[in-house]
Amino acid sequence: MKKIFLGFIILFTGIVFSQKQRCGTDIVNLNRIQQNPSLIKLREQQELALQKSILSSSRKRINLTIPVVVHVIYNTDLENVSDEQVQSQIDALNRDFNNLNTDSLKTDHAFYPLVGNIGIKFELATKDPSGKITTGITRTKTSKTSWIEDDLNKDNMKFSNSGGIENWDPKRYLNIYTVRFDDAVGLLGYAYFPEDLANYPETDGVVIDFRCFGTKGTSGIEGFTPYNLGRTVTHEVGHWLGLFHIWGDKVFETDKVCGDDKVADTPPAEGDNAGNPVFPFRPNNKCGSDKNGEMYMNYMDYVHDKSMVMFSKGQITRMTSAINNFRKELLNYIPSTIKVTNIVINSPNNDTVFNKMVGNVQLSNVVLPINATNKNVTWSCTPDSIATIDQTGKITILKDGKVMVTVQATDGSLVSALKNLSFFSEVKVNQINIKTPNNDTVFKKSAKSIPLTAEVLPLNATNKALTWLCSPDSIATIDQNGTITIIKTGVVTITSQSMDGSLVNTSKVISIVSDSTTSLIEREMHLYLAIHPNPTSDLIQISTNSVLEGKVKVYDMVGKICYENQFLSQQNQFNLSALESGNYIVEIEVLGEIARAKLIKK
């Protein structure tokens, strides 16, 4: 006996969470034996009783419902996993324990005849230990940022005085704790065997890192991607129901060198397996496997979630016998019928208006409470001449119009939800007309700001939103409402572009002149014509508030023509850099009239 105990100490102190591993069940249990060596003899006796029960198999029970309470212990909001994530883990347990997982072994696989179905249903508890209605979820805010090795050895998350919360009556509930294990611990989860329930009820249950819990939300984050199918919990609940690791934890004096998981139909294994092995793996191994090798795809190995897909029939027998021997009070549980109280319809991005061209829109629903007994719903859509909907919530759009989508519970509660949706055919923008106050294109600096508008055509364009740009922005800027803010005198180009993907755009040139600049021509209809800047270094701008055709000539002070050109625009720029510095006369002929102005060339 002493020799065996020393072996436990060596194993425990040698592994001690020094490297990342899938399961810490053997470690925390060996720590318990280290603290209480008398457990060795007790467990040997318990194993003999269990094996006797397995041989008789007369007390096997199926179609059992186990109530689950999930204790969410969190320090940050990220760790406070959602109700939906909790439910996804319950769903995963029900698939895995009942061979309902879609990735189960195919009929032609060598191990297929050994696949078992336990007939157990897991559901979130509907009543707490005092009989009050509950969601089956508790939430505890803790000051602990992570749980270290000492926390695990003492099960601190299961006591309120050490940052956790007490478990519910472990004889009547499966207690699952979600926590953040410290990175140095390198652990995904651990559990206690049913044999310990009588002596250690206060620590009974399963503890899981929140990053490998369930199939939604935080499952798989921060490097835990291989463990995002909820099967760490499946593995640990296997321990909670009496299973050892597939390679056989060396717990009893009678164990072989290669280990024995106490299940007859699981092939002997040399040790734990990791990653995603390929069948057959280790055929004819040193521990006595046959040509099919080791059953690495068993939930009680250490492979990645996508590679573990089964319990064996022998494991099913062992678990049901463990329930009958050590967790008998679970047999007294009567599932409660929880009616649906509310349904929420979700659409992509919460939109209610969709372009007919998308063809299909996938809706989803949330049924509350999350532990409702029957969450099945029916979908309908009226009028069905506009769109139809199938029973997955997928809408097929037929034509433009509005529909009302209804989803209704099928549990007899008659609870329903409605959502109104609209479908349209997109009409693209094909023209934009920029409009200025009084259609002017010349504004004095003292105006400070200029409100622009835009006519978007066609008038029934689906998306008339525009973007505005002003260049250069050293002279003026423009906001996305089309309002220009004047900074200094000069000429700017305003561009407006559609945002519906048509890329239609238009530009308008606007002159900002000094307050002293006067018009050379004043006619009816508010005609305006000005030359600026004046004085100038090289360029002059002839600006009008309408499209005018005309001629420009520059004379020196003795009447010699130094420059001439024509123009046909509201904004006309001419380069006088070839002229020497001095005084000149600019002559503009437009609309049958001639206007002259003095020009200073710097």
Coordinates of C-alpha atoms in Angstrom, one line a residue:
M1 CA 0.0 0.0 0.0
K2 CA 2.8 2.4 0.9
K3 CA 4.4 1.8 -2.5
I4 CA 1.2 2.6 -4.3
F5 CA 0.8 5.8 -2.3
L6 CA 4.4 7.0 -3.1
G7 CA 3.5 6.4 -6.8
F8 CA 0.6 8.8 -6.5
I9 CA 2.9 11.5 -5.0
I10 CA 5.4 11.1 -7.8
L11 CA 2.8 11.3 -10.5
F12 CA 1.1 14.3 -8.9
T13 CA 4.2 16.3 -8.2
G14 CA 5.6 15.4 -11.6
I15 CA 2.6 16.6 -13.7
V16 CA 1.4 19.5 -11.4
F17 CA -0.1 21.6 -14.2
S18 CA 3.4 22.4 -15.6
Q19 CA 2.2 22.1 -19.2
K20 CA -1.1 22.6 -21.0
Q21 CA -3.3 19.5 -20.9
R22 CA -6.9 18.8 -21.6
C23 CA -8.1 17.4 -18.3
G24 CA -7.0 17.7 -14.7
T25 CA -9.3 15.1 -13.2
D26 CA -6.6 12.6 -12.5
I27 CA -4.4 15.3 -10.9
V28 CA -7.0 16.8 -8.6
N29 CA -8.1 13.3 -7.6
L30 CA -4.6 12.2 -6.9
N31 CA -4.2 15.4 -4.8
R32 CA -7.2 14.3 -2.8
I33 CA -5.7 10.9 -2.3
Q34 CA -2.5 12.5 -1.2
Q35 CA -4.4 14.4 1.5
N36 CA -6.5 11.3 2.5
P37 CA -4.6 8.0 1.7
S38 CA -7.5 6.0 3.1
L39 CA -9.4 6.7 -0.1
I40 CA -7.2 4.2 -1.9
K41 CA -8.8 1.2 -0.1
L42 CA -12.3 2.8 -0.2
R43 CA -12.1 3.3 -4.0
E44 CA -11.0 -0.3 -4.5
Q45 CA -14.1 -1.4 -2.6
Q46 CA -16.3 1.0 -4.6
E47 CA -14.8 -0.3 -7.9
L48 CA -15.6 -3.9 -6.9
A49 CA -19.2 -2.9 -6.2
L50 CA -19.5 -1.1 -9.5
Q51 CA -18.0 -4.0 -11.5
K52 CA -20.5 -6.4 -9.8
S53 CA -23.3 -4.0 -10.8
I54 CA -22.0 -3.9 -14.3
L55 CA -21.9 -7.7 -14.6
S56 CA -25.5 -8.0 -13.4
S57 CA -26.6 -5.0 -15.6
S58 CA -30.1 -5.6 -14.1
R59 CA -30.3 -2.0 -12.8
K60 CA -29.5 -0.3 -16.1
R61 CA -31.7 2.7 -16.6
I62 CA -32.3 4.8 -19.8
N63 CA -34.3 7.9 -20.6
L64 CA -33.1 9.7 -17.5
T65 CA -33.2 13.5 -17.3
I66 CA -30.4 15.1 -15.3
P67 CA -31.0 18.7 -14.1
V68 CA -27.9 21.0 -14.7
V69 CA -27.0 24.2 -12.9
V70 CA -24.2 26.3 -14.6
H71 CA -22.3 28.6 -12.2
V72 CA -20.8 31.4 -14.3
I73 CA -17.9 32.9 -12.3
Y74 CA -16.5 35.9 -14.0
N75 CA -14.2 38.9 -13.5
T76 CA -14.7 40.6 -16.9
D77 CA -17.7 40.9 -19.1
L78 CA -16.1 38.6 -21.6
E79 CA -16.0 35.8 -19.0
N80 CA -19.7 36.3 -18.2
V81 CA -20.9 33.8 -20.9
S82 CA -24.3 34.4 -22.4
D83 CA -27.5 32.3 -21.8
E84 CA -27.2 31.2 -25.4
Q85 CA -23.7 29.9 -24.9
V86 CA -24.9 28.0 -21.9
Q87 CA -27.7 26.4 -23.8
S88 CA -25.3 25.5 -26.6
Q89 CA -23.3 23.4 -24.1
I90 CA -26.5 21.7 -22.9
D91 CA -27.3 20.9 -26.5
A92 CA -23.8 19.5 -27.1
L93 CA -24.1 17.2 -24.1
N94 CA -27.4 15.9 -25.4
R95 CA -26.0 15.2 -28.9
D96 CA -22.8 13.6 -27.6
F97 CA -24.3 11.3 -24.9
N98 CA -27.1 10.1 -27.2
N99 CA -25.1 9.6 -30.4
L100 CA -27.0 12.4 -32.1
N101 CA -23.9 14.2 -33.2
T102 CA -23.7 14.5 -37.0
D103 CA -20.0 13.6 -37.0
S104 CA -20.5 10.2 -35.4
L105 CA -18.8 7.1 -36.8
K106 CA -20.1 5.9 -40.2
T107 CA -21.6 2.4 -40.5
D108 CA -18.5 1.1 -42.3
H109 CA -16.1 2.1 -39.5
A110 CA -14.5 -0.8 -37.6
F111 CA -15.6 0.7 -34.2
Y112 CA -19.1 1.5 -35.3
P113 CA -20.6 -1.6 -33.7
L114 CA -19.3 -0.4 -30.4
V115 CA -20.9 3.0 -30.4
G116 CA -23.3 3.5 -27.5
N117 CA -26.3 5.7 -26.7
I118 CA -26.9 6.3 -23.0
G119 CA -30.5 7.7 -23.3
I120 CA -29.8 10.5 -20.8
K121 CA -31.2 14.0 -21.4
F122 CA -29.5 17.0 -19.8
E123 CA -31.6 20.1 -19.1
L124 CA -31.0 23.3 -17.3
A125 CA -32.7 23.1 -13.9
T126 CA -36.1 24.7 -13.6
K127 CA -36.2 24.9 -9.8
D128 CA -33.4 25.7 -7.3
P129 CA -32.8 23.6 -4.2
S130 CA -35.5 25.6 -2.3
G131 CA -38.1 25.0 -5.0
K132 CA -38.0 28.4 -6.5
I133 CA -38.2 28.9 -10.3
T134 CA -34.8 29.3 -11.9
T135 CA -33.1 29.5 -15.3
G136 CA -30.5 26.9 -14.1
I137 CA -27.8 29.6 -14.4
T138 CA -26.1 31.5 -11.6
R139 CA -23.7 34.4 -12.1
T140 CA -21.0 35.4 -9.6
K141 CA -18.8 38.4 -10.0
T142 CA -15.4 37.7 -8.6
S143 CA -12.3 39.8 -7.8
K144 CA -10.1 36.9 -9.0
T145 CA -8.7 37.6 -12.5
S146 CA -7.8 33.9 -13.0
W147 CA -7.7 30.7 -11.0
I148 CA -4.3 29.3 -10.2
E149 CA -3.1 25.8 -9.2
D150 CA -3.7 26.4 -5.5
D151 CA -7.3 27.4 -6.3
L152 CA -7.9 24.1 -8.1
N153 CA -6.4 22.0 -5.3
K154 CA -8.7 23.7 -2.8
D155 CA -11.7 24.0 -5.2
N156 CA -11.9 27.7 -4.3
M157 CA -14.4 28.5 -7.1
K158 CA -17.0 26.4 -5.1
F159 CA -16.9 28.6 -2.0
S160 CA -18.2 32.1 -1.7
N161 CA -15.5 33.0 0.9
S162 CA -12.8 32.4 -1.7
G163 CA -14.3 34.2 -4.7
G164 CA -16.7 31.5 -5.9
I165 CA -20.1 30.1 -5.1
E166 CA -21.4 27.0 -3.3
N167 CA -22.7 24.2 -5.4
W168 CA -26.3 23.2 -5.4
D169 CA -27.3 19.9 -3.8
P170 CA -24.9 17.6 -5.7
K171 CA -27.2 14.6 -5.2
R172 CA -29.9 16.3 -7.2
Y173 CA -28.0 18.4 -9.7
L174 CA -25.0 18.3 -12.1
N175 CA -23.0 21.4 -11.1
I176 CA -20.9 22.9 -13.9
Y177 CA -18.6 25.9 -13.2
T178 CA -17.2 28.2 -15.9
V179 CA -14.0 30.0 -14.9
R180 CA -10.8 31.4 -16.4
F181 CA -7.9 29.2 -15.6
D182 CA -4.6 30.9 -15.2
D183 CA -2.4 30.4 -18.3
A184 CA 0.3 28.8 -16.1
V185 CA -2.2 26.1 -15.1
G186 CA -2.6 25.2 -18.7
L187 CA -5.9 23.3 -18.1
L188 CA -9.2 23.0 -19.9
G189 CA -11.3 21.3 -17.1
Y190 CA -11.6 18.8 -14.4
A191 CA -14.3 16.8 -12.5
Y192 CA -14.7 14.5 -9.5
F193 CA -15.8 10.9 -9.7
P194 CA -19.3 9.8 -8.4
E195 CA -17.6 7.6 -5.8
D196 CA -16.5 10.7 -3.9
L197 CA -20.0 12.2 -3.6
A198 CA -20.7 10.7 -0.2
N199 CA -17.5 12.0 1.4
Y200 CA -16.9 15.2 -0.5
P201 CA -20.4 16.6 -1.6
E202 CA -19.3 20.2 -1.3
T203 CA -16.8 19.9 -4.2
D204 CA -18.8 17.6 -6.5
G205 CA -19.2 18.9 -10.0
V206 CA -17.4 19.9 -13.2
V207 CA -15.1 22.9 -13.7
I208 CA -14.5 24.2 -17.2
D209 CA -12.5 27.1 -18.7
F210 CA -15.0 29.5 -20.3
R211 CA -13.0 29.5 -23.5
C212 CA -13.8 25.8 -24.2
F213 CA -17.4 25.9 -23.0
G214 CA -20.3 25.4 -25.4
T215 CA -20.2 26.1 -29.1
K216 CA -21.0 29.8 -29.2
G217 CA -19.7 33.1 -27.8
T218 CA -16.3 32.7 -26.2
S219 CA -15.9 29.1 -27.2
G220 CA -12.6 28.7 -29.0
I221 CA -11.3 32.2 -28.4
E222 CA -7.7 33.1 -27.3
G223 CA -6.1 30.0 -28.9
F224 CA -8.8 27.5 -27.8
T225 CA -10.1 26.9 -31.3
P226 CA -9.5 23.1 -31.2
Y227 CA -11.9 22.9 -28.2
N228 CA -14.9 24.8 -29.6
L229 CA -17.5 22.0 -29.9
G230 CA -18.3 21.7 -26.2
R231 CA -16.6 18.3 -25.8
T232 CA -14.4 19.3 -23.0
V233 CA -17.6 19.3 -20.9
T234 CA -18.7 16.0 -22.5
H235 CA -15.3 14.6 -21.4
E236 CA -15.6 15.9 -17.8
V237 CA -19.2 14.8 -17.4
G238 CA -17.9 11.3 -18.5
H239 CA -15.7 11.4 -15.4
W240 CA -18.5 12.8 -13.3
L241 CA -20.4 9.6 -14.3
G242 CA -17.6 7.3 -13.5
L243 CA -15.4 7.0 -16.6
F244 CA -11.6 6.9 -16.6
H245 CA -9.5 8.1 -19.5
I246 CA -9.4 5.8 -22.4
W247 CA -5.8 4.7 -21.8
G248 CA -6.6 3.9 -18.2
D249 CA -5.7 6.0 -15.2
K250 CA -3.4 4.1 -12.9
V251 CA -5.5 4.4 -9.8
F252 CA -5.7 1.0 -8.3
E253 CA -3.1 -1.6 -7.3
T254 CA -4.5 -4.1 -9.7
D255 CA -4.0 -1.8 -12.7
K256 CA -1.7 -3.0 -15.5
V257 CA 1.4 -1.2 -16.6
C258 CA -0.4 0.1 -19.6
G259 CA -3.4 1.2 -17.6
D260 CA -7.0 0.0 -17.5
D261 CA -10.1 2.1 -17.9
K262 CA -12.2 -0.7 -16.5
V263 CA -14.3 -1.0 -19.7
A264 CA -14.1 -4.2 -21.7
D265 CA -14.8 -2.9 -25.2
T266 CA -12.3 0.0 -25.3
P267 CA -9.0 -1.2 -26.9
P268 CA -5.9 -0.9 -24.7
A269 CA -4.0 2.3 -25.3
E270 CA -0.4 3.3 -24.7
G271 CA -1.3 6.7 -23.4
D272 CA -3.3 9.9 -24.1
N273 CA -3.6 11.0 -27.7
A274 CA -3.7 14.6 -29.0
G275 CA -4.5 16.5 -32.1
N276 CA -6.4 14.8 -34.9
P277 CA -5.1 11.2 -35.5
V278 CA -5.8 9.2 -38.6
F279 CA -7.5 5.7 -38.3
P280 CA -6.1 3.2 -37.6
F281 CA -3.8 4.7 -35.0
R282 CA -1.2 2.6 -33.2
P283 CA -2.5 -0.8 -34.6
N284 CA -1.1 -3.7 -32.6
N285 CA 0.4 -1.4 -30.0
K286 CA 2.6 -2.6 -27.1
C287 CA -0.4 -2.7 -24.8
G288 CA -2.3 -5.2 -26.9
S289 CA -4.5 -3.4 -29.4
D290 CA -5.4 -5.2 -32.6
K291 CA -5.2 -4.1 -36.2
N292 CA -7.7 -1.3 -35.6
G293 CA -5.4 0.3 -33.0
E294 CA -6.6 2.7 -30.3
M295 CA -10.1 4.3 -29.9
Y296 CA -8.7 7.8 -30.0
M297 CA -12.1 9.1 -31.3
N298 CA -13.6 8.3 -27.8
Y299 CA -14.8 11.3 -25.7
M300 CA -12.5 10.1 -22.9
D301 CA -9.2 10.7 -24.9
Y302 CA -7.4 14.0 -25.3
V303 CA -7.8 14.6 -29.0
H304 CA -9.3 17.8 -30.5
D305 CA -13.0 18.3 -30.3
K306 CA -13.6 17.4 -34.0
S307 CA -11.9 14.1 -33.6
M308 CA -13.7 12.8 -30.5
V309 CA -17.2 11.5 -31.5
M310 CA -18.3 8.5 -29.4
F311 CA -18.8 6.7 -26.1
S312 CA -18.6 2.9 -26.3
K313 CA -21.4 0.6 -25.2
G314 CA -19.3 -0.6 -22.3
Q315 CA -18.8 3.0 -21.2
I316 CA -22.6 3.5 -21.3
T317 CA -23.1 0.5 -19.1
R318 CA -20.4 1.8 -16.7
M319 CA -22.0 5.2 -16.5
T320 CA -25.6 3.9 -15.9
S321 CA -24.3 1.6 -13.2
A322 CA -22.4 4.5 -11.6
I323 CA -25.7 6.4 -11.5
N324 CA -27.5 3.4 -9.9
N325 CA -24.7 3.0 -7.3
F326 CA -23.5 6.5 -6.5
R327 CA -26.0 9.0 -7.9
K328 CA -29.3 7.3 -7.1
E329 CA -31.2 10.5 -6.3
L330 CA -30.9 11.6 -9.9
L331 CA -33.4 8.8 -10.7
N332 CA -36.1 10.7 -8.7
Y333 CA -35.9 13.8 -10.9
I334 CA -39.1 14.6 -12.8
P335 CA -38.6 16.9 -15.7
S336 CA -40.6 20.1 -15.5
T337 CA -42.5 21.4 -18.5
I338 CA -41.4 25.0 -19.1
K339 CA -43.6 26.9 -21.5
V340 CA -42.4 29.5 -24.0
T341 CA -43.0 33.1 -22.7
N342 CA -41.4 35.2 -25.5
I343 CA -39.9 34.9 -29.0
V344 CA -37.6 37.4 -30.7
I345 CA -37.2 37.5 -34.4
N346 CA -33.7 38.5 -35.6
S347 CA -32.9 39.7 -39.2
P348 CA -29.4 40.4 -40.7
N349 CA -28.0 43.6 -39.1
N350 CA -31.5 44.1 -37.6
D351 CA -32.6 45.5 -41.0
T352 CA -36.2 45.6 -42.0
V353 CA -35.8 46.9 -45.6
F354 CA -34.0 44.7 -48.2
N355 CA -33.2 45.0 -51.9
K356 CA -35.2 42.5 -53.9
M357 CA -32.0 41.6 -55.8
V358 CA -30.6 39.8 -52.7
G359 CA -33.1 37.0 -53.4
N360 CA -33.2 35.5 -50.0
V361 CA -33.1 36.7 -46.4
Q362 CA -32.3 34.3 -43.5
L363 CA -34.1 35.1 -40.3
S364 CA -33.5 33.5 -36.9
N365 CA -35.3 33.4 -33.6
V366 CA -34.6 33.3 -29.9
V367 CA -37.0 31.4 -27.7
L368 CA -37.3 32.4 -24.1
P369 CA -36.8 31.2 -21.5
I370 CA -33.7 29.4 -22.6
N371 CA -34.7 26.3 -20.7
A372 CA -38.1 26.1 -22.3
T373 CA -39.0 22.4 -22.8
N374 CA -40.1 22.7 -26.4
K375 CA -38.4 25.4 -28.5
N376 CA -39.8 24.4 -31.8
V377 CA -41.5 27.1 -33.8
T378 CA -43.5 27.5 -37.1
W379 CA -42.8 30.3 -39.6
S380 CA -45.3 32.1 -41.9
C381 CA -45.3 35.1 -44.2
T382 CA -48.2 37.2 -45.6
P383 CA -48.9 38.0 -48.3
D384 CA -47.1 35.0 -49.9
S385 CA -47.4 36.7 -53.3
I386 CA -44.6 39.1 -52.1
A387 CA -42.4 36.5 -50.4
T388 CA -42.5 33.0 -49.0
I389 CA -40.7 31.6 -45.9
D390 CA -39.7 28.0 -45.1
Q391 CA -39.5 26.4 -41.6
T392 CA -35.9 27.4 -41.1
G393 CA -36.8 31.1 -41.3
K394 CA -35.4 31.5 -44.9
I395 CA -37.4 34.1 -46.9
T396 CA -37.5 33.9 -50.7
I397 CA -38.3 37.4 -52.2
L398 CA -40.7 37.3 -55.2
K399 CA -41.4 41.0 -55.9
D400 CA -41.4 44.4 -54.4
G401 CA -43.7 45.0 -51.4
K402 CA -44.2 44.6 -47.7
V403 CA -44.8 41.4 -45.7
M404 CA -45.5 40.4 -42.2
V405 CA -43.5 37.5 -40.8
T406 CA -44.9 35.5 -37.9
V407 CA -43.1 32.9 -35.8
Q408 CA -45.2 30.9 -33.3
A409 CA -44.3 28.4 -30.5
T410 CA -45.6 24.9 -30.9
D411 CA -45.6 24.0 -27.2
G412 CA -49.2 25.0 -26.8
S413 CA -48.4 28.4 -25.2
L414 CA -49.5 30.2 -28.4
V415 CA -46.7 32.7 -28.0
S416 CA -45.8 34.4 -31.2
A417 CA -43.7 37.3 -32.6
L418 CA -44.2 39.5 -35.6
K419 CA -41.8 41.4 -37.9
N420 CA -42.6 43.7 -40.8
L421 CA -40.2 43.6 -43.7
S422 CA -40.0 45.6 -47.0
F423 CA -38.5 44.6 -50.3
F424 CA -37.6 46.9 -53.2
S425 CA -35.9 47.0 -56.6
E426 CA -32.9 49.3 -56.6
V427 CA -32.9 52.3 -58.9
K428 CA -29.4 53.8 -59.5
V429 CA -28.6 57.5 -59.7
N430 CA -27.8 58.7 -63.2
Q431 CA -27.4 62.4 -62.8
I432 CA -26.5 65.0 -60.2
N433 CA -27.0 68.8 -60.5
I434 CA -25.3 71.1 -58.0
K435 CA -27.2 74.2 -57.2
T436 CA -25.9 77.4 -55.6
P437 CA -27.8 80.3 -54.2
N438 CA -29.3 82.3 -57.1
N439 CA -27.2 80.0 -59.4
D440 CA -24.2 82.2 -58.7
T441 CA -20.6 80.9 -59.0
V442 CA -18.9 84.0 -57.7
F443 CA -19.1 84.8 -54.0
K444 CA -17.5 87.4 -51.8
K445 CA -15.3 86.3 -48.9
S446 CA -17.5 88.1 -46.4
A447 CA -20.3 85.6 -47.2
K448 CA -18.3 83.2 -44.9
S449 CA -20.4 80.2 -45.9
I450 CA -22.4 79.0 -49.0
P451 CA -25.2 76.5 -48.7
L452 CA -25.3 74.2 -51.7
T453 CA -28.0 71.7 -52.7
A454 CA -28.1 68.9 -55.2
E455 CA -30.8 67.6 -57.5
V456 CA -30.4 63.8 -57.7
L457 CA -32.0 62.1 -60.7
P458 CA -34.0 60.1 -61.4
L459 CA -36.4 61.3 -58.7
N460 CA -37.2 57.7 -57.7
A461 CA -33.5 56.7 -57.2
T462 CA -33.3 54.3 -54.3
N463 CA -30.4 55.8 -52.5
K464 CA -29.9 59.6 -52.9
A465 CA -27.1 60.0 -50.4
L466 CA -24.1 62.0 -51.6
T467 CA -20.6 62.8 -50.6
W468 CA -19.2 66.3 -51.0
L469 CA -15.6 67.3 -51.8
C470 CA -14.0 70.8 -52.1
S471 CA -10.5 71.3 -53.7
P472 CA -8.3 72.9 -52.7
D473 CA -9.3 72.9 -49.1
S474 CA -6.9 75.7 -48.3
I475 CA -9.4 78.1 -50.0
A476 CA -12.7 76.6 -48.7
T477 CA -14.0 73.4 -47.1
I478 CA -17.3 71.7 -47.4
D479 CA -19.3 69.5 -45.0
Q480 CA -21.4 66.5 -45.9
N481 CA -24.5 68.6 -45.9
G482 CA -23.1 70.6 -48.8
T483 CA -22.3 73.8 -46.9
I484 CA -19.1 75.6 -48.0
T485 CA -17.0 77.4 -45.3
I486 CA -14.9 80.2 -46.9
I487 CA -11.3 80.5 -45.8
K488 CA -9.8 82.9 -48.3
T489 CA -10.1 84.2 -51.9
G490 CA -9.5 81.9 -54.8
V491 CA -11.1 79.3 -57.0
V492 CA -12.4 75.9 -55.8
T493 CA -13.9 72.9 -57.5
I494 CA -16.9 71.4 -55.7
T495 CA -17.6 67.7 -56.5
S496 CA -20.6 65.7 -55.4
Q497 CA -20.8 61.9 -55.9
S498 CA -23.5 59.3 -55.4
M499 CA -23.2 56.7 -52.7
D500 CA -25.3 54.0 -54.2
G501 CA -22.4 52.4 -56.1
S502 CA -23.2 54.1 -59.4
L503 CA -20.2 56.4 -59.0
V504 CA -22.1 59.2 -60.7
N505 CA -20.5 62.6 -59.9
T506 CA -20.6 66.2 -61.0
S507 CA -18.4 69.3 -60.3
K508 CA -18.9 73.0 -60.1
V509 CA -16.2 75.7 -60.1
I510 CA -16.8 78.6 -57.6
S511 CA -14.8 81.8 -57.2
I512 CA -14.3 83.4 -53.9
V513 CA -13.4 87.1 -54.4
S514 CA -12.4 89.9 -52.0
D515 CA -15.1 92.2 -50.8
S516 CA -13.6 95.1 -52.9
T517 CA -14.0 93.2 -56.2
T518 CA -16.7 94.8 -58.3
S519 CA -18.6 93.6 -61.3
L520 CA -17.5 95.0 -64.7
I521 CA -20.9 94.5 -66.2
E522 CA -24.3 95.0 -64.5
R523 CA -27.3 94.0 -66.6
E524 CA -30.7 92.7 -66.0
M525 CA -31.1 89.2 -64.5
H526 CA -28.3 90.0 -62.0
L527 CA -25.4 89.5 -64.5
Y528 CA -22.1 89.5 -62.8
L529 CA -18.5 89.6 -64.3
A530 CA -15.4 90.2 -62.4
I531 CA -11.6 89.9 -62.8
H532 CA -9.5 88.6 -59.9
P533 CA -7.1 88.6 -58.3
N534 CA -6.0 92.1 -58.9
P535 CA -3.1 92.7 -58.5
T536 CA -1.9 89.4 -59.8
S537 CA 1.5 87.6 -60.1
D538 CA 0.7 85.5 -63.2
L539 CA -2.9 84.2 -63.4
I540 CA -6.2 86.0 -63.7
Q541 CA -9.7 84.6 -63.3
I542 CA -12.6 86.0 -65.2
S543 CA -15.7 84.8 -63.3
T544 CA -19.3 85.2 -64.3
N545 CA -22.5 83.9 -62.7
S546 CA -23.7 82.3 -66.0
V547 CA -22.1 80.8 -69.1
L548 CA -20.9 83.7 -71.3
E549 CA -19.0 83.7 -74.6
G550 CA -16.5 86.5 -74.9
K551 CA -13.1 87.9 -75.7
V552 CA -10.3 89.2 -73.5
K553 CA -7.5 91.5 -74.4
V554 CA -4.7 93.0 -72.3
Y555 CA -3.1 96.4 -73.4
D556 CA -0.1 98.1 -72.0
M557 CA -0.2 101.8 -71.1
V558 CA 0.7 102.9 -74.7
G559 CA -2.2 100.9 -76.2
K560 CA -0.3 97.9 -77.5
I561 CA -2.0 94.5 -77.3
C562 CA 0.1 92.2 -75.0
Y563 CA -2.3 89.3 -74.7
E564 CA -5.7 88.2 -76.1
N565 CA -7.9 85.0 -75.9
Q566 CA -11.4 83.9 -75.9
F567 CA -13.6 82.3 -73.2
L568 CA -16.8 80.3 -73.0
S569 CA -17.5 79.4 -69.4
Q570 CA -18.4 80.8 -66.0
Q571 CA -14.9 80.4 -64.7
N572 CA -12.0 81.3 -67.1
Q573 CA -8.4 81.3 -66.1
F574 CA -5.6 83.0 -68.1
N575 CA -1.8 82.9 -67.7
L576 CA -0.2 86.4 -67.9
S577 CA 3.2 85.2 -66.6
A578 CA 4.9 86.4 -69.8
L579 CA 4.0 90.0 -69.1
E580 CA 6.4 92.2 -67.3
S581 CA 5.5 93.9 -64.0
G582 CA 3.5 97.1 -64.4
N583 CA 0.1 98.5 -65.1
Y584 CA -2.2 97.2 -67.8
I585 CA -5.7 97.6 -69.1
V586 CA -7.9 94.5 -69.5
E587 CA -10.7 94.7 -72.1
I588 CA -13.5 92.2 -72.1
E589 CA -16.0 92.0 -74.9
V590 CA -19.2 90.1 -74.0
L591 CA -22.9 90.3 -74.9
G592 CA -22.1 93.1 -77.4
E593 CA -20.6 95.3 -74.7
I594 CA -17.1 96.2 -73.8
A595 CA -15.8 96.6 -70.3
R596 CA -12.4 97.7 -69.3
A597 CA -10.5 97.6 -66.0
K598 CA -7.1 98.5 -64.7
L599 CA -4.8 95.5 -63.9
I600 CA -1.7 95.5 -61.9
K601 CA 0.9 92.8 -62.7
K602 CA 3.3 92.2 -59.8

